JSON list of C-alpha atoms in Angstrom, two decimals:
[
{"chain": "A", "resi": 1, "resn": "MET", "atom": "CA", "xyz": [-0.58, 4.51, 8.59]},
{"chain": "A", "resi": 2, "resn": "SER", "atom": "CA", "xyz": [2.27, 2.48, 10.07]},
{"chain": "A", "resi": 3, "resn": "GLU", "atom": "CA", "xyz": [5.45, 4.07, 11.29]},
{"chain": "A", "resi": 4, "resn": "THR", "atom": "CA", "xyz": [8.73, 3.27, 9.54]},
{"chain": "A", "resi": 5, "resn": "VAL", "atom": "CA", "xyz": [10.97, 1.03, 11.62]},
{"chain": "A", "resi": 6, "resn": "LYS", "atom": "CA", "xyz": [14.45, 2.57, 11.78]},
{"chain": "A", "resi": 7, "resn": "ILE", "atom": "CA", "xyz": [17.42, 0.33, 11.00]},
{"chain": "A", "resi": 8, "resn": "ALA", "atom": "CA", "xyz": [20.72, 1.23, 12.63]},
{"chain": "A", "resi": 9, "resn": "LYS", "atom": "CA", "xyz": [23.97, -0.59, 11.88]},
{"chain": "A", "resi": 10, "resn": "THR", "atom": "CA", "xyz": [27.59, 0.23, 12.44]},
{"chain": "A", "resi": 11, "resn": "GLU", "atom": "CA", "xyz": [29.84, 1.25, 9.58]},
{"chain": "A", "resi": 12, "resn": "GLN", "atom": "CA", "xyz": [31.60, -2.11, 9.93]},
{"chain": "A", "resi": 13, "resn": "GLU", "atom": "CA", "xyz": [28.30, -3.99, 9.57]},
{"chain": "A", "resi": 14, "resn": "TRP", "atom": "CA", "xyz": [27.45, -2.02, 6.40]},
{"chain": "A", "resi": 15, "resn": "LEU", "atom": "CA", "xyz": [30.95, -2.70, 5.02]},
{"chain": "A", "resi": 16, "resn": "GLN", "atom": "CA", "xyz": [30.42, -6.43, 5.48]},
{"chain": "A", "resi": 17, "resn": "GLU", "atom": "CA", "xyz": [26.93, -6.45, 3.91]},
{"chain": "A", "resi": 18, "resn": "LEU", "atom": "CA", "xyz": [27.35, -4.13, 0.93]},
{"chain": "A", "resi": 19, "resn": "THR", "atom": "CA", "xyz": [29.55, -4.17, -2.15]},
{"chain": "A", "resi": 20, "resn": "PRO", "atom": "CA", "xyz": [32.22, -1.43, -2.24]},
{"chain": "A", "resi": 21, "resn": "GLU", "atom": "CA", "xyz": [30.14, 0.56, -4.77]},
{"chain": "A", "resi": 22, "resn": "GLN", "atom": "CA", "xyz": [26.95, 0.18, -2.70]},
{"chain": "A", "resi": 23, "resn": "PHE", "atom": "CA", "xyz": [28.82, 1.32, 0.41]},
{"chain": "A", "resi": 24, "resn": "ASP", "atom": "CA", "xyz": [30.27, 4.36, -1.41]},
{"chain": "A", "resi": 25, "resn": "VAL", "atom": "CA", "xyz": [26.90, 5.46, -2.80]},
{"chain": "A", "resi": 26, "resn": "CYS", "atom": "CA", "xyz": [24.51, 4.49, 0.00]},
{"chain": "A", "resi": 27, "resn": "ARG", "atom": "CA", "xyz": [26.59, 5.18, 3.09]},
{"chain": "A", "resi": 28, "resn": "ARG", "atom": "CA", "xyz": [29.10, 7.79, 1.81]},
{"chain": "A", "resi": 29, "resn": "LYS", "atom": "CA", "xyz": [26.69, 9.71, -0.49]},
{"chain": "A", "resi": 30, "resn": "GLY", "atom": "CA", "xyz": [28.58, 8.87, -3.67]},
{"chain": "A", "resi": 31, "resn": "THR", "atom": "CA", "xyz": [27.13, 8.67, -7.18]},
{"chain": "A", "resi": 32, "resn": "GLU", "atom": "CA", "xyz": [27.43, 5.99, -9.83]},
{"chain": "A", "resi": 33, "resn": "ARG", "atom": "CA", "xyz": [28.53, 7.06, -13.31]},
{"chain": "A", "resi": 34, "resn": "PRO", "atom": "CA", "xyz": [25.63, 8.12, -15.56]},
{"chain": "A", "resi": 35, "resn": "PHE", "atom": "CA", "xyz": [24.35, 5.45, -17.97]},
{"chain": "A", "resi": 36, "resn": "SER", "atom": "CA", "xyz": [26.27, 2.74, -16.06]},
{"chain": "A", "resi": 37, "resn": "GLY", "atom": "CA", "xyz": [23.57, 1.45, -13.70]},
{"chain": "A", "resi": 38, "resn": "ARG", "atom": "CA", "xyz": [21.72, -1.81, -14.26]},
{"chain": "A", "resi": 39, "resn": "TYR", "atom": "CA", "xyz": [18.29, -0.20, -13.93]},
{"chain": "A", "resi": 40, "resn": "ASN", "atom": "CA", "xyz": [18.79, 2.88, -16.10]},
{"chain": "A", "resi": 41, "resn": "ASN", "atom": "CA", "xyz": [17.16, 1.26, -19.17]},
{"chain": "A", "resi": 42, "resn": "CYS", "atom": "CA", "xyz": [15.18, -1.42, -17.31]},
{"chain": "A", "resi": 43, "resn": "LYS", "atom": "CA", "xyz": [11.53, -1.68, -18.37]},
{"chain": "A", "resi": 44, "resn": "ASP", "atom": "CA", "xyz": [10.61, -4.67, -16.15]},
{"chain": "A", "resi": 45, "resn": "ALA", "atom": "CA", "xyz": [7.55, -4.40, -13.93]},
{"chain": "A", "resi": 46, "resn": "GLY", "atom": "CA", "xyz": [8.02, -4.65, -10.19]},
{"chain": "A", "resi": 47, "resn": "THR", "atom": "CA", "xyz": [8.97, -2.92, -6.96]},
{"chain": "A", "resi": 48, "resn": "TYR", "atom": "CA", "xyz": [12.33, -1.22, -6.45]},
{"chain": "A", "resi": 49, "resn": "ARG", "atom": "CA", "xyz": [13.60, -1.82, -2.91]},
{"chain": "A", "resi": 50, "resn": "CYS", "atom": "CA", "xyz": [16.43, -0.30, -0.89]},
{"chain": "A", "resi": 51, "resn": "ALA", "atom": "CA", "xyz": [19.62, -2.28, -1.53]},
{"chain": "A", "resi": 52, "resn": "CYS", "atom": "CA", "xyz": [20.60, -1.80, 2.12]},
{"chain": "A", "resi": 53, "resn": "CYS", "atom": "CA", "xyz": [17.44, -2.77, 4.01]},
{"chain": "A", "resi": 54, "resn": "GLY", "atom": "CA", "xyz": [14.86, -4.02, 1.50]},
{"chain": "A", "resi": 55, "resn": "GLN", "atom": "CA", "xyz": [12.22, -1.35, 2.14]},
{"chain": "A", "resi": 56, "resn": "PRO", "atom": "CA", "xyz": [9.95, -0.75, -0.91]},
{"chain": "A", "resi": 57, "resn": "LEU", "atom": "CA", "xyz": [10.91, 2.62, -2.40]},
{"chain": "A", "resi": 58, "resn": "PHE", "atom": "CA", "xyz": [9.53, 2.98, -5.94]},
{"chain": "A", "resi": 59, "resn": "ASN", "atom": "CA", "xyz": [7.16, 1.14, -8.28]},
{"chain": "A", "resi": 60, "resn": "SER", "atom": "CA", "xyz": [8.00, 0.50, -11.92]},
{"chain": "A", "resi": 61, "resn": "ALA", "atom": "CA", "xyz": [4.71, 2.19, -12.92]},
{"chain": "A", "resi": 62, "resn": "ALA", "atom": "CA", "xyz": [6.24, 5.51, -11.76]},
{"chain": "A", "resi": 63, "resn": "LYS", "atom": "CA", "xyz": [9.51, 4.99, -13.69]},
{"chain": "A", "resi": 64, "resn": "PHE", "atom": "CA", "xyz": [10.22, 7.08, -16.80]},
{"chain": "A", "resi": 65, "resn": "ASP", "atom": "CA", "xyz": [13.12, 7.73, -19.17]},
{"chain": "A", "resi": 66, "resn": "SER", "atom": "CA", "xyz": [14.56, 11.09, -18.14]},
{"chain": "A", "resi": 67, "resn": "GLY", "atom": "CA", "xyz": [17.60, 10.84, -20.42]},
{"chain": "A", "resi": 68, "resn": "THR", "atom": "CA", "xyz": [19.86, 11.73, -17.49]},
{"chain": "A", "resi": 69, "resn": "GLY", "atom": "CA", "xyz": [21.60, 8.36, -17.16]},
{"chain": "A", "resi": 70, "resn": "TRP", "atom": "CA", "xyz": [20.00, 7.31, -13.88]},
{"chain": "A", "resi": 71, "resn": "PRO", "atom": "CA", "xyz": [16.71, 5.54, -13.15]},
{"chain": "A", "resi": 72, "resn": "SER", "atom": "CA", "xyz": [14.05, 8.21, -12.68]},
{"chain": "A", "resi": 73, "resn": "PHE", "atom": "CA", "xyz": [10.66, 8.05, -10.98]},
{"chain": "A", "resi": 74, "resn": "PHE", "atom": "CA", "xyz": [7.90, 10.65, -10.63]},
{"chain": "A", "resi": 75, "resn": "GLU", "atom": "CA", "xyz": [6.81, 9.47, -7.16]},
{"chain": "A", "resi": 76, "resn": "PRO", "atom": "CA", "xyz": [7.90, 7.10, -4.37]},
{"chain": "A", "resi": 77, "resn": "ALA", "atom": "CA", "xyz": [6.05, 3.88, -3.54]},
{"chain": "A", "resi": 78, "resn": "GLY", "atom": "CA", "xyz": [4.49, 5.64, -0.53]},
{"chain": "A", "resi": 79, "resn": "ALA", "atom": "CA", "xyz": [4.83, 8.87, 1.40]},
{"chain": "A", "resi": 80, "resn": "ALA", "atom": "CA", "xyz": [6.72, 7.12, 4.21]},
{"chain": "A", "resi": 81, "resn": "ALA", "atom": "CA", "xyz": [9.16, 5.23, 1.92]},
{"chain": "A", "resi": 82, "resn": "ILE", "atom": "CA", "xyz": [11.68, 8.04, 1.62]},
{"chain": "A", "resi": 83, "resn": "ARG", "atom": "CA", "xyz": [12.75, 11.21, 3.34]},
{"chain": "A", "resi": 84, "resn": "THR", "atom": "CA", "xyz": [14.58, 14.24, 1.98]},
{"chain": "A", "resi": 85, "resn": "GLU", "atom": "CA", "xyz": [17.28, 16.59, 3.21]},
{"chain": "A", "resi": 86, "resn": "LEU", "atom": "CA", "xyz": [18.91, 19.72, 1.84]},
{"chain": "A", "resi": 87, "resn": "ASP", "atom": "CA", "xyz": [22.23, 18.86, 0.16]},
{"chain": "A", "resi": 88, "resn": "GLN", "atom": "CA", "xyz": [24.55, 21.83, -0.29]},
{"chain": "A", "resi": 89, "resn": "GLY", "atom": "CA", "xyz": [27.51, 19.86, -1.63]},
{"chain": "A", "resi": 90, "resn": "LEU", "atom": "CA", "xyz": [29.17, 20.45, -5.01]},
{"chain": "A", "resi": 91, "resn": "PHE", "atom": "CA", "xyz": [28.63, 24.22, -4.65]},
{"chain": "A", "resi": 92, "resn": "GLN", "atom": "CA", "xyz": [24.87, 23.94, -5.25]},
{"chain": "A", "resi": 93, "resn": "SER", "atom": "CA", "xyz": [21.67, 23.32, -3.33]},
{"chain": "A", "resi": 94, "resn": "ARG", "atom": "CA", "xyz": [19.83, 20.10, -4.15]},
{"chain": "A", "resi": 95, "resn": "THR", "atom": "CA", "xyz": [17.30, 17.92, -2.36]},
{"chain": "A", "resi": 96, "resn": "GLU", "atom": "CA", "xyz": [18.80, 14.58, -1.32]},
{"chain": "A", "resi": 97, "resn": "VAL", "atom": "CA", "xyz": [16.60, 11.47, -1.27]},
{"chain": "A", "resi": 98, "resn": "LEU", "atom": "CA", "xyz": [17.20, 8.91, 1.51]},
{"chain": "A", "resi": 99, "resn": "CYS", "atom": "CA", "xyz": [15.58, 5.64, 2.55]},
{"chain": "A", "resi": 100, "resn": "SER", "atom": "CA", "xyz": [13.39, 6.46, 5.54]},
{"chain": "A", "resi": 101, "resn": "ALA", "atom": "CA", "xyz": [14.24, 3.16, 7.24]},
{"chain": "A", "resi": 102, "resn": "CYS", "atom": "CA", "xyz": [18.04, 2.99, 7.04]},
{"chain": "A", "resi": 103, "resn": "ASP", "atom": "CA", "xyz": [19.03, 6.48, 5.86]},
{"chain": "A", "resi": 104, "resn": "ALA", "atom": "CA", "xyz": [20.74, 5.14, 2.73]},
{"chain": "A", "resi": 105, "resn": "HIS", "atom": "CA", "xyz": [21.56, 7.84, 0.20]},
{"chain": "A", "resi": 106, "resn": "LEU", "atom": "CA", "xyz": [19.51, 7.07, -2.91]},
{"chain": "A", "resi": 107, "resn": "GLY", "atom": "CA", "xyz": [19.96, 10.13, -5.11]},
{"chain": "A", "resi": 108, "resn": "HIS", "atom": "CA", "xyz": [18.25, 13.50, -5.53]},
{"chain": "A", "resi": 109, "resn": "VAL", "atom": "CA", "xyz": [14.83, 14.88, -6.47]},
{"chain": "A", "resi": 110, "resn": "PHE", "atom": "CA", "xyz": [14.28, 17.71, -8.94]},
{"chain": "A", "resi": 111, "resn": "ALA", "atom": "CA", "xyz": [11.21, 19.72, -9.95]},
{"chain": "A", "resi": 112, "resn": "ASP", "atom": "CA", "xyz": [11.54, 18.97, -13.68]},
{"chain": "A", "resi": 113, "resn": "GLY", "atom": "CA", "xyz": [9.70, 15.66, -13.93]},
{"chain": "A", "resi": 114, "resn": "PRO", "atom": "CA", "xyz": [6.50, 14.65, -15.72]},
{"chain": "A", "resi": 115, "resn": "GLN", "atom": "CA", "xyz": [2.95, 14.93, -14.47]},
{"chain": "A", "resi": 116, "resn": "PRO", "atom": "CA", "xyz": [1.16, 14.04, -12.31]},
{"chain": "A", "resi": 117, "resn": "THR", "atom": "CA", "xyz": [3.77, 15.20, -9.76]},
{"chain": "A", "resi": 118, "resn": "GLY", "atom": "CA", "xyz": [6.22, 17.29, -11.79]},
{"chain": "A", "resi": 119, "resn": "LEU", "atom": "CA", "xyz": [9.04, 15.61, -9.84]},
{"chain": "A", "resi": 120, "resn": "ARG", "atom": "CA", "xyz": [12.04, 13.59, -11.01]},
{"chain": "A", "resi": 121, "resn": "TYR", "atom": "CA", "xyz": [13.52, 11.27, -8.39]},
{"chain": "A", "resi": 122, "resn": "CYS", "atom": "CA", "xyz": [16.95, 10.63, -9.90]},
{"chain": "A", "resi": 123, "resn": "ILE", "atom": "CA", "xyz": [18.14, 7.45, -8.16]},
{"chain": "A", "resi": 124, "resn": "ASN", "atom": "CA", "xyz": [21.37, 5.43, -8.27]},
{"chain": "A", "resi": 125, "resn": "SER", "atom": "CA", "xyz": [20.81, 1.87, -9.57]},
{"chain": "A", "resi": 126, "resn": "VAL", "atom": "CA", "xyz": [23.29, 0.52, -7.04]},
{"chain": "A", "resi": 127, "resn": "ALA", "atom": "CA", "xyz": [21.01, 1.74, -4.22]},
{"chain": "A", "resi": 128, "resn": "LEU", "atom": "CA", "xyz": [18.13, -0.40, -5.55]},
{"chain": "A", "resi": 129, "resn": "ASN", "atom": "CA", "xyz": [17.11, -4.02, -5.97]},
{"chain": "A", "resi": 130, "resn": "LEU", "atom": "CA", "xyz": [14.18, -4.81, -8.25]},
{"chain": "A", "resi": 131, "resn": "ASP", "atom": "CA", "xyz": [11.59, -7.38, -7.19]},
{"chain": "A", "resi": 132, "resn": "ARG", "atom": "CA", "xyz": [10.20, -8.30, -10.60]},
{"chain": "A", "resi": 133, "resn": "GLU", "atom": "CA", "xyz": [6.51, -9.08, -11.01]},
{"chain": "A", "resi": 134, "resn": "GLY", "atom": "CA", "xyz": [5.38, -12.33, -12.57]}
]
């Protein structure tokens, strides 16, 4: 198993490379409005990559319609693709999902997803870029 290469950039570098919405969500831990993201209803096959660094994060085969308004996946592309942290913001405890390479905030994971994992990775569209197959 290969080790994830960490990507470190200054806030100014991220500001220059990302759109204002990407910067707010990925670097400031914001959230896009539900049902507003470009990948919420997307059924295209491919690999979802981190919008900040390009690391593969999720495969379309693991995507499902959760009805929550954000793209949802039942598993990451690989065990090393993401990392999680406890998020105690908004007066509740949740598990935050981050890109393991650049620490971009992606969304949160919940234990109410479908089998085989029972997990729902609820991810902001703006934090993703889809490499379509075909």
